[in-house]
Short mmCIF file of C-alpha atoms and ligand atoms in Angstrom, two decimals:
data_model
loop_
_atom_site.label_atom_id
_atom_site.label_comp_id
_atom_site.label_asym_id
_atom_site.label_seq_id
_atom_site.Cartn_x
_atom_site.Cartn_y
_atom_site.Cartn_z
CA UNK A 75 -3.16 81.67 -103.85
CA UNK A 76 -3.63 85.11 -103.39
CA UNK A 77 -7.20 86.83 -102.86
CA UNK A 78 -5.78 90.22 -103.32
CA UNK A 79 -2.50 91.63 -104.95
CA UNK A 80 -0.92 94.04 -107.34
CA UNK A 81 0.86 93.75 -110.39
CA UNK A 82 3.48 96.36 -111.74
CA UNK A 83 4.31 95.98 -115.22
CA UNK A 84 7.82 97.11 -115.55
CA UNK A 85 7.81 97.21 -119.52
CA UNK A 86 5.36 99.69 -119.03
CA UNK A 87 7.64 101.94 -116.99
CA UNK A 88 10.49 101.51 -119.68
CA UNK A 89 8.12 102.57 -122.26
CA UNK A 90 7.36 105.38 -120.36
CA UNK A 91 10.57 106.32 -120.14
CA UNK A 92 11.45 105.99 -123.72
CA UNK A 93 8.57 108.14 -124.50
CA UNK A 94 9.95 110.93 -122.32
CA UNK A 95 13.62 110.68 -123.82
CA UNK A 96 12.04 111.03 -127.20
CA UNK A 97 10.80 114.82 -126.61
CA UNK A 98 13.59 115.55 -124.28
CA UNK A 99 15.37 118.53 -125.17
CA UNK A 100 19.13 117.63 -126.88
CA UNK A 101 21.72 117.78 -123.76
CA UNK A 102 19.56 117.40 -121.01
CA UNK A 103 19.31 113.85 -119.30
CA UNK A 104 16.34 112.40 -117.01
CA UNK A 105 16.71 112.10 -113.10
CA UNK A 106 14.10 109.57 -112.13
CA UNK A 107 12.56 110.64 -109.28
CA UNK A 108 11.55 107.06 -107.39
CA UNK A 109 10.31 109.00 -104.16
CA UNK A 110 7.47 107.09 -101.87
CA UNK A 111 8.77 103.99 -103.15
CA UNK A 112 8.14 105.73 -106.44
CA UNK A 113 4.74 106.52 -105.76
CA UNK A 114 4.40 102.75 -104.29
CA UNK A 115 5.51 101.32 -107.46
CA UNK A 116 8.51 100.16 -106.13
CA UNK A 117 11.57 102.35 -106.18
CA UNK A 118 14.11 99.21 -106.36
CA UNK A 119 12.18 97.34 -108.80
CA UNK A 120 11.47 100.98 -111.22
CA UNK A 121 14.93 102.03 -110.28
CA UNK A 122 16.61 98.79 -112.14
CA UNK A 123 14.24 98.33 -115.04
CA UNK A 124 15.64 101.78 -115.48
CA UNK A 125 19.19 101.62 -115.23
CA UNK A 126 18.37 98.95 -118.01
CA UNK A 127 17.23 101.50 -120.32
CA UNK A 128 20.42 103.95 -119.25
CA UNK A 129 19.41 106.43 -116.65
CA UNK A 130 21.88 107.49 -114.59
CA UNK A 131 20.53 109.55 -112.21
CA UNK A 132 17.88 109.14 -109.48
CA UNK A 133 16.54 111.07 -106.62
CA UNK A 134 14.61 110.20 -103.40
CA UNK A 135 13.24 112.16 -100.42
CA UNK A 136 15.19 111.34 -97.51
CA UNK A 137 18.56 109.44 -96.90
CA UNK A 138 17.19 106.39 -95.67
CA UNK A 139 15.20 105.72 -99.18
CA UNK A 140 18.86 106.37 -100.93
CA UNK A 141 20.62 103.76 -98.91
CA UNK A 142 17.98 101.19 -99.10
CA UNK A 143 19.00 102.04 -103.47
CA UNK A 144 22.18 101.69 -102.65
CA UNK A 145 22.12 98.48 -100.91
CA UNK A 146 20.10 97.32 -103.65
CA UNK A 147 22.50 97.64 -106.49
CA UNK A 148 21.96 101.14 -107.75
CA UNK A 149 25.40 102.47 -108.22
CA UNK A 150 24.70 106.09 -110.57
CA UNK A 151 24.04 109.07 -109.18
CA UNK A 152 21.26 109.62 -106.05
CA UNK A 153 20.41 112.60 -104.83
CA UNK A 154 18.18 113.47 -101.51
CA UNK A 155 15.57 116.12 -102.64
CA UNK A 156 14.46 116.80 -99.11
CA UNK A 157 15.80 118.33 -95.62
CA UNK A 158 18.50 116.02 -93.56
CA UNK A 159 20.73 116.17 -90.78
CA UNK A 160 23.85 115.65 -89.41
CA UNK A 161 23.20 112.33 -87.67
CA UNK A 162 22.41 111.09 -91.69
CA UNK A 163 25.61 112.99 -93.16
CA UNK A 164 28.37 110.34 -92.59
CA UNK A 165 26.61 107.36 -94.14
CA UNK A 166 25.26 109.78 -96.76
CA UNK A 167 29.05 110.81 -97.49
CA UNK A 168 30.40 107.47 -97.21
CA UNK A 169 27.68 105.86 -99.98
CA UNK A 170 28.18 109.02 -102.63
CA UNK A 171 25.05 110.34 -102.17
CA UNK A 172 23.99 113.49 -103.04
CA UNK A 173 22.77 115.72 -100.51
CA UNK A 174 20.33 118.71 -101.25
CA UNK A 175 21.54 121.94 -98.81
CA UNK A 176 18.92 124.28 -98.34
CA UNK A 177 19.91 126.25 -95.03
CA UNK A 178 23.19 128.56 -94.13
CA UNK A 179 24.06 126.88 -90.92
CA UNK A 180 24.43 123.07 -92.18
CA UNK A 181 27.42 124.13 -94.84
CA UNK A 182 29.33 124.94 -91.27
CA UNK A 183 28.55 121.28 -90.06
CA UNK A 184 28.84 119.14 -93.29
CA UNK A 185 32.24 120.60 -93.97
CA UNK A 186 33.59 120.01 -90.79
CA UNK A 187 32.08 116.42 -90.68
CA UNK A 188 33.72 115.84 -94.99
CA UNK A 189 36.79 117.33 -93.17
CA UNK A 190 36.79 114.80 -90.91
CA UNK A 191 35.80 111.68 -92.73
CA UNK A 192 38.82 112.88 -95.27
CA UNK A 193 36.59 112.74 -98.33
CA UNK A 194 34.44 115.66 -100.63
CA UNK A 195 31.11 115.71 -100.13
CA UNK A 196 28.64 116.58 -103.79
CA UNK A 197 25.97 118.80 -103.24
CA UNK A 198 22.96 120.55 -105.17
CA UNK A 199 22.00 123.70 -103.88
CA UNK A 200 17.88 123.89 -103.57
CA UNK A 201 16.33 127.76 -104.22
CA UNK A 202 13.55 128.94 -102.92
CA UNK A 203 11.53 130.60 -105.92
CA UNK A 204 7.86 130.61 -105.15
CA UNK A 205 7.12 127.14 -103.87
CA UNK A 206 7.29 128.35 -100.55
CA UNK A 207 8.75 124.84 -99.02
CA UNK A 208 12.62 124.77 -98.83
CA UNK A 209 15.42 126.49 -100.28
CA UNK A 210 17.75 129.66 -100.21
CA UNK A 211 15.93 132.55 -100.99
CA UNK A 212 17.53 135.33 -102.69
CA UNK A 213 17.96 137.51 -99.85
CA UNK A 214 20.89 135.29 -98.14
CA UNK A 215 22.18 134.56 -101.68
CA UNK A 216 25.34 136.53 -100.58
CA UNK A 217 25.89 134.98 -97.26
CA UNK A 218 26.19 131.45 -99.13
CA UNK A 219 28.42 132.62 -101.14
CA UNK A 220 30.91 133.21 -98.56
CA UNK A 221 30.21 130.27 -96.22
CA UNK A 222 30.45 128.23 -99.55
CA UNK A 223 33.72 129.85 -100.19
CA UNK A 224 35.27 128.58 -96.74
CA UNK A 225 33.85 124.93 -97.28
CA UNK A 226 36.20 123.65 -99.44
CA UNK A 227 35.26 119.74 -98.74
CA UNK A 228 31.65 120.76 -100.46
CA UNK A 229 31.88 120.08 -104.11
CA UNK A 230 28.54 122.56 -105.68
CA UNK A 231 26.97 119.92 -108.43
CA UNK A 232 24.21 121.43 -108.85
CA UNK A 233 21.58 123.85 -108.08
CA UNK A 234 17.55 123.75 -108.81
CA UNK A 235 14.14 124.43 -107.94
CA UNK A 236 10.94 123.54 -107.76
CA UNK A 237 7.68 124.82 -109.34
CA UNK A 238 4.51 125.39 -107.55
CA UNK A 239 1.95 126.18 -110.11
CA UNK A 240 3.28 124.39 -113.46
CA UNK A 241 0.58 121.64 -113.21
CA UNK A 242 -1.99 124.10 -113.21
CA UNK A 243 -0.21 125.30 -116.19
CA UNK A 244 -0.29 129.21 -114.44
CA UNK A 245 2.77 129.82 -116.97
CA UNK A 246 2.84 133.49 -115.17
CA UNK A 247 3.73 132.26 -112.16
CA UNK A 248 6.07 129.78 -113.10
CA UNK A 249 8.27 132.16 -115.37
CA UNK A 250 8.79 134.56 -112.40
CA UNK A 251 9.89 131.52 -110.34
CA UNK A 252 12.11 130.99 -113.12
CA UNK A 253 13.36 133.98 -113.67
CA UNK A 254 13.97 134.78 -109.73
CA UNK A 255 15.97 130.92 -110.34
CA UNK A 256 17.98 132.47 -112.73
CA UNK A 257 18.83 136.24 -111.07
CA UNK A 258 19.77 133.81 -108.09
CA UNK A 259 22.16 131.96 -110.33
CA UNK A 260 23.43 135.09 -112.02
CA UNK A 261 24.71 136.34 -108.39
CA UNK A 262 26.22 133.18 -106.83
CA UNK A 263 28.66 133.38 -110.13
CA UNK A 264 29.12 136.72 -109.47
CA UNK A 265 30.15 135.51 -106.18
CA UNK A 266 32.69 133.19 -107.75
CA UNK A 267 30.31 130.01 -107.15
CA UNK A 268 30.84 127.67 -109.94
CA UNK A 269 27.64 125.92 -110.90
CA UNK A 270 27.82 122.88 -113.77
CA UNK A 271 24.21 121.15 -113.19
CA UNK A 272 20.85 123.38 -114.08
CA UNK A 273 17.71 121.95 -113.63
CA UNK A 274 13.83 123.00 -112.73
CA UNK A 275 11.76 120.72 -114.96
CA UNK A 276 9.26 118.50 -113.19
CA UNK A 277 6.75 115.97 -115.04
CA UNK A 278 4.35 119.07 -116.25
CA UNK A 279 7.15 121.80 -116.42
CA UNK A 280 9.12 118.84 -118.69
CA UNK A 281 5.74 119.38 -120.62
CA UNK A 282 5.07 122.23 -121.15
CA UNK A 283 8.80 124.31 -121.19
CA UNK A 284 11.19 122.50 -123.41
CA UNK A 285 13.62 125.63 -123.47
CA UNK A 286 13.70 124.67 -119.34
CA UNK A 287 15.11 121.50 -119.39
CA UNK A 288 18.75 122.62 -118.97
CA UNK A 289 21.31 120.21 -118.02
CA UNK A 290 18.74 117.46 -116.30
CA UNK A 291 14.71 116.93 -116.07
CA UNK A 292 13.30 115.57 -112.98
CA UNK A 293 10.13 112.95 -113.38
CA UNK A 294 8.53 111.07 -111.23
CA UNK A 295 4.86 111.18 -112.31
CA UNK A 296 5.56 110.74 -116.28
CA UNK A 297 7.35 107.72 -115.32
CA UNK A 298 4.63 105.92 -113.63
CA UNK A 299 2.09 106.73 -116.51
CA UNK A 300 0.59 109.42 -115.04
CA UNK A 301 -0.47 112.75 -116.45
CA UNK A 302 0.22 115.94 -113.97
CA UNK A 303 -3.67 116.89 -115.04
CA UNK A 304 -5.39 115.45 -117.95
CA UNK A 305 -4.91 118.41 -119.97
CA UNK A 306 -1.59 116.94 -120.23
CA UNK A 307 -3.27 113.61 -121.78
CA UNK A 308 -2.48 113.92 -125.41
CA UNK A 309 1.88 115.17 -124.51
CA UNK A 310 2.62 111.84 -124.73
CA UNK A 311 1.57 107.85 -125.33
CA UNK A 312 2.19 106.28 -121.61
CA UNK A 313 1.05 102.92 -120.01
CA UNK A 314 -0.04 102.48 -116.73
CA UNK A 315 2.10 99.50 -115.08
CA UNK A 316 -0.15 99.34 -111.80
CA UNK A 317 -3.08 96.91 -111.62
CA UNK A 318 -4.78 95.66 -108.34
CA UNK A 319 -6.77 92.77 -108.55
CA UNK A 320 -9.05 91.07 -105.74
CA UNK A 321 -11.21 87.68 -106.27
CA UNK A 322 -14.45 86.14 -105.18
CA UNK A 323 -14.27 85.20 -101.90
CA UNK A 324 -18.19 84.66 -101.49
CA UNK A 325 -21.71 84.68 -104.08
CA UNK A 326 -24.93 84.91 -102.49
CA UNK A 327 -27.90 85.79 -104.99
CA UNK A 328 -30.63 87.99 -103.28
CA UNK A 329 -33.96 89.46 -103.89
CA UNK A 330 -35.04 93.53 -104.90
CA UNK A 331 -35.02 95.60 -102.21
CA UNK A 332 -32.09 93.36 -100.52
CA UNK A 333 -29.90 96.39 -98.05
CA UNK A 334 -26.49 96.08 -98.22
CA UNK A 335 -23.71 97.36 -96.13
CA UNK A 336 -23.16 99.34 -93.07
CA UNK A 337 -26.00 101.59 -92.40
CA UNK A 338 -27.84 100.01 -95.28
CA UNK A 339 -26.74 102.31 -98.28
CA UNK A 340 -27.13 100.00 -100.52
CA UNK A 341 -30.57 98.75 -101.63
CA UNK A 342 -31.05 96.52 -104.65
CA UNK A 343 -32.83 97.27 -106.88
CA UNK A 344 -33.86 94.04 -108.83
CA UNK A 345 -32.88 90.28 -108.14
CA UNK A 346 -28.83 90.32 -108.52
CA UNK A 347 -26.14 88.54 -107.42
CA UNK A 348 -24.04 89.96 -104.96
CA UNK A 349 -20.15 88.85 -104.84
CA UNK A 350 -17.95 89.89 -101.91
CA UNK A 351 -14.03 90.32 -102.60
CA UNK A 352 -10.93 90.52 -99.83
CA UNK A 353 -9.99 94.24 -99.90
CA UNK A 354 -10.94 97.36 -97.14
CA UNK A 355 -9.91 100.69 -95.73
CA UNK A 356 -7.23 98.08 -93.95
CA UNK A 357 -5.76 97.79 -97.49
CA UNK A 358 -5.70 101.33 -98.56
CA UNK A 359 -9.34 100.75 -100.84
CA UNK A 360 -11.73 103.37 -100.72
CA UNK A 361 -9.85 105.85 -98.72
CA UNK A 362 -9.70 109.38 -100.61
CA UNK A 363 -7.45 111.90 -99.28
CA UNK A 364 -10.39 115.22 -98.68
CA UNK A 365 -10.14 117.42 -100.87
CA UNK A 366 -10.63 121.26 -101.05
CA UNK A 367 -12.93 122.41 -103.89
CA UNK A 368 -11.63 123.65 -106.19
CA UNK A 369 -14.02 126.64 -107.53
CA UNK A 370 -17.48 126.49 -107.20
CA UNK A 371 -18.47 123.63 -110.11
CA UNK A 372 -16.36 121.27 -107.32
CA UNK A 373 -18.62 122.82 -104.54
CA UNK A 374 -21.85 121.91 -106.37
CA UNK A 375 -20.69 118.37 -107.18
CA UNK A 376 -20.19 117.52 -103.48
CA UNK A 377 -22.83 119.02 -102.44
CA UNK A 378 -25.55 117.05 -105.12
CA UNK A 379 -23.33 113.92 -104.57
CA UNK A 380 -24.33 114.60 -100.41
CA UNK A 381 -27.70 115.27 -101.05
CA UNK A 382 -28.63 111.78 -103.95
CA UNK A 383 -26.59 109.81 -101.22
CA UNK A 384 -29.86 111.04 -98.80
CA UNK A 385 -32.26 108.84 -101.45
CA UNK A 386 -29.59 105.88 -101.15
CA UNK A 387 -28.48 107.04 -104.76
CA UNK A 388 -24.41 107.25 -105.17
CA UNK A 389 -23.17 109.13 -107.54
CA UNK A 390 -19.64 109.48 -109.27
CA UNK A 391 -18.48 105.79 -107.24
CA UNK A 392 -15.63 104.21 -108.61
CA UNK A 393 -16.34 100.94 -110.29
CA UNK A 394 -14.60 97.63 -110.62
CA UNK A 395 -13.93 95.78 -113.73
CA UNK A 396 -14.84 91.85 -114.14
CA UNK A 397 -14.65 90.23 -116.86
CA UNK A 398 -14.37 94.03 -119.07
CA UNK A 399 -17.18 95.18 -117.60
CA UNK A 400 -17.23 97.59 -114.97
CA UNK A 401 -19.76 97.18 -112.43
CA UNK A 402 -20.90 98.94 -108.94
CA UNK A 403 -19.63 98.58 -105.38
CA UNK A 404 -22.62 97.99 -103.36
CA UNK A 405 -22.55 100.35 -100.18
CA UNK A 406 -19.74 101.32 -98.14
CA UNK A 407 -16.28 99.64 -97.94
CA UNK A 408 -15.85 97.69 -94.79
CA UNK A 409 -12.28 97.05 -93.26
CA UNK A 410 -11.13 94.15 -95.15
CA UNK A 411 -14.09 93.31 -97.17
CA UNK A 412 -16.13 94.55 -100.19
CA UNK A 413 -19.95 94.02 -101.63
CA UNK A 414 -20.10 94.16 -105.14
CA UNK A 415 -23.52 94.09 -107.53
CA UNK A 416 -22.47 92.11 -110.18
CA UNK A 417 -25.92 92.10 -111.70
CA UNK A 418 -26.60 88.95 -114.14
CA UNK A 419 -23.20 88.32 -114.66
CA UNK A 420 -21.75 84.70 -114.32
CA UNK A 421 -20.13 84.73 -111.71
CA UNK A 422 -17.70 81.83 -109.65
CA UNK A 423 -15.77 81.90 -106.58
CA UNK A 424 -12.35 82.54 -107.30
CA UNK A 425 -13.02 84.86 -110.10
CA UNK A 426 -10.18 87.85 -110.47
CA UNK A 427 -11.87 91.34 -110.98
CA UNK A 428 -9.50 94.62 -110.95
CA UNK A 429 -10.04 97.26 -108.54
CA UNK A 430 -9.11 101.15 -108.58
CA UNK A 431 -6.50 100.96 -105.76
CA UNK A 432 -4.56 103.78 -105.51
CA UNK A 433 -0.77 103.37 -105.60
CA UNK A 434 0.19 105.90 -102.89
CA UNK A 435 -2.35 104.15 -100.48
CA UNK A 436 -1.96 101.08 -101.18
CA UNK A 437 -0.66 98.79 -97.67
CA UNK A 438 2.76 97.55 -98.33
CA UNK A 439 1.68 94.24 -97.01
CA UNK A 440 0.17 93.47 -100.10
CA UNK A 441 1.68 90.77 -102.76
CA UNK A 442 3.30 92.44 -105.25
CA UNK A 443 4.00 90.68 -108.74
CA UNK A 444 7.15 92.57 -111.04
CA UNK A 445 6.14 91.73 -114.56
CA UNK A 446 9.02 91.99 -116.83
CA UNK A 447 8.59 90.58 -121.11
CA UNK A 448 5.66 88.95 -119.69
CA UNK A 449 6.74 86.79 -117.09
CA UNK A 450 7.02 87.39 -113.65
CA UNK A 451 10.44 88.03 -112.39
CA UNK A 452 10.06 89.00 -108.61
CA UNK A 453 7.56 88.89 -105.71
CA UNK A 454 7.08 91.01 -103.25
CA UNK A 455 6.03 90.68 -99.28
CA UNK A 456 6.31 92.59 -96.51
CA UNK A 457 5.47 90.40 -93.68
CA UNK A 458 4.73 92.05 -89.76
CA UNK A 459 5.54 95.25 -91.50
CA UNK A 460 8.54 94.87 -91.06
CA UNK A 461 9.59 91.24 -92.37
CA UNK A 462 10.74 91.41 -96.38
CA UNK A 463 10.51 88.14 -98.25
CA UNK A 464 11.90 89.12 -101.79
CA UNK A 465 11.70 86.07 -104.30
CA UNK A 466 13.16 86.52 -107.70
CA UNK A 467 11.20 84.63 -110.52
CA UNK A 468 12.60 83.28 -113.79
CA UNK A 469 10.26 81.69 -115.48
CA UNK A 470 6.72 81.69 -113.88
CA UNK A 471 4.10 82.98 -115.66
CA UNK A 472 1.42 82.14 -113.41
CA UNK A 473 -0.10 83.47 -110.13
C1 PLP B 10 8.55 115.08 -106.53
C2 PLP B 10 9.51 116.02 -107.13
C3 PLP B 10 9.75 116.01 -108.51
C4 PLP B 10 8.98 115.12 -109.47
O1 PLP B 10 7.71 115.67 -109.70
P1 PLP B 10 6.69 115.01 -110.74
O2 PLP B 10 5.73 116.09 -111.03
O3 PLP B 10 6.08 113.84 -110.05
O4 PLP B 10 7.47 114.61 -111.93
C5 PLP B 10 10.70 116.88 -109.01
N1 PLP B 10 11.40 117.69 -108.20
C6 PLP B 10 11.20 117.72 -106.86
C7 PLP B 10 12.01 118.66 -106.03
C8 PLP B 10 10.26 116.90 -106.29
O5 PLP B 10 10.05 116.94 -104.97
#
């Protein structure tokens, strides 16, 4: 038995994804982007609930997350979104993955490596448009024309980019990266560079700019139930397929004015019971990336937040939910264990509560239950970090 774990319900995911197909511009498809391990869902687990519902395409950062699809049954299309190199470009070619080329001098070296191996090689061409990460940008549009022309191996699928400010909904911005996308496009047929994939859209672009959606969308937020912002909240009915849950690993009831915690930030404040629960910093709990304000109102909250922690008062702290009612960590996380001020609740060792784990931080090492029409239909263990123990399920319904 498990004190800590995660379940991932992977109806929710196909819902998901049925709610974006229903606003999806006619003739454009979805390209699931399972990056991160889909944003530590689980990119083999999302990718096949997927390919159940009929998407065809997929799309990862690096070449190593593409093979590990690969060797895991996903057959359709996968393309690499990010930079690789020629030491990758073999086994890339080899498994049918698409690459992304974003720099003049690798279409010398993955030509003569497609020459070699005997076989094409499908690309997507990445522009650079305002993101300011990688891609061409339209000053050495002309130069890839040519070096494209003398690469015959190198088959052009597609060609995208990617927008920087389309979250923030800055629809300014994000129509001058489109239109610089398009000018860019415009010239490389000029150039006798025949294009047959378009595609920009990602999760708040999808959104917000149905007449972008072209010939594909790329999602990867959507997907996991996630909103870009919450202005975004009412676009669309999605389900949230990631719960963590923790239990009881120890009750002790104390008196008001009990301190709890490293450097006693805690202090009750009446009798209460105080439960402890399994989960740390070790796990990924309580560890928020910093953030820069953003405008002053951010500013101010910090700062109060800072200052009521001085009187042992904290403010804004996530809370837990037993038994549907949410309830207050009691001081500061420790490594691998948790105080929580469950009040007058009844309360019993063993008792499940959910915690606000965040996917992307979440330690690998953690059980992982794959829900599927209720049941259970795979585990999940990484053991030594290295170590994976996959156990397929068909009929459990317990943990
Ligand atoms: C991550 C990524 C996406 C998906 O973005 P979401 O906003 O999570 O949908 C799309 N395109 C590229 C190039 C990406 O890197």
């Amino acid at each position: 038995m498990a004190d800590l774990w995660v379940e991932v319900d992977l109806d929710a995911v196909k819902h998901n994804y049925r709610q974006i197909t229903s606003v999806l511009t006619t003739g454009s498809k979805v390209m699931a982007v399972v990056k991160g391990d889909c944003y530590g869902l689980g990119a083999v687990e999302v990718s096949k609930s997927l390919q159940e519902e009929g998407c065809k395409d997929f799309a990862v950062t690096t070449v190593d997350e593409a093979l590990v699809l690969r060797e895991n049954g996903i057959e359709e299309t996968i393309l690499v979104l990010g930079p690789s190199g020629p030491q990758e470009w073999p086994k890339a070619i080899e498994n049918k993955i698409q690459l992304t080329v974003s720099q003049l001098d690798w279409i010398l070296i993955l030509e003569k490596i497609a020459n070699e191996i005997g076989a094409e090689v499908k690309v997507q061409l990445k522009v650079e448009t305002g993101m300011g990460r990688t891609g061409f940008n339209e000053t050495i549009i002309e130069d890839l024309g040519k070096a494209l022309h003398n690469a015959p191996h190198i088959v052009v699928e597609g060609i995208y980019t990617h927008f920087a400010r389309a979250a923030q909904r800055d629809h300014t911005y994000t129509r001058i990266q489109h239109d610089k996308y398009q000018s860019i496009i415009n010239r490389l047929e000029e150039l006798g560079v025949n294009i047959s994939q378009k595609h920009v859209c990602n999760s708040a672009a999808f959104l917000d700019y149905p007449q972008y959606h072209y010939d594909m969308v790329r999602i990867g937020t959507l997907l996991g139930g996630h909103f870009p912002t919450i202005s975004f909240r009412d676009k669309l009915d999605l389900r949230d397929p990631w719960k963590a849950k923790a239990r009881i690993v120890h009750i002790q009831k104390v008196t008001k004015g009990t301190f709890v915690g490293y450097q006693s930030i805690y202090k009750a404040k009446t009798d209460t019971t105080l439960a402890v629960i399994a989960v740390g910093y070790a796990d990924g709990f309580g560890v928020e990336p910093r953030f820069i304000p953003q405008g002053i109102i951010d500013l101010a909250k910090i700062i109060i937040k800072n200052i009521a922690a001085l009187w042992r008062i904290q403010l804004g702290q996530e809370r837990i939910i037993f038994k549907g009612k949410s309830i207050r960590i009691a001081g500061k996380v420790g490594m691998q264990l948790t105080v929580l001020d469950v009040g007058d609740l009844e309360c019993s060792l063993g008792d499940e509560v959910e915690i606000p784990l965040r996917r992307t931080l979440a330690n690998p090492r953690i059980f992982r239950f794959y829900k599927k029409n209720k049941k259970i239909i795979r585990m999940r263990i990484i053991k030594e970090g290295f170590l994976s123990v996959n156990t397929e399920y068909s009929n459990s319904t317990n943990i």
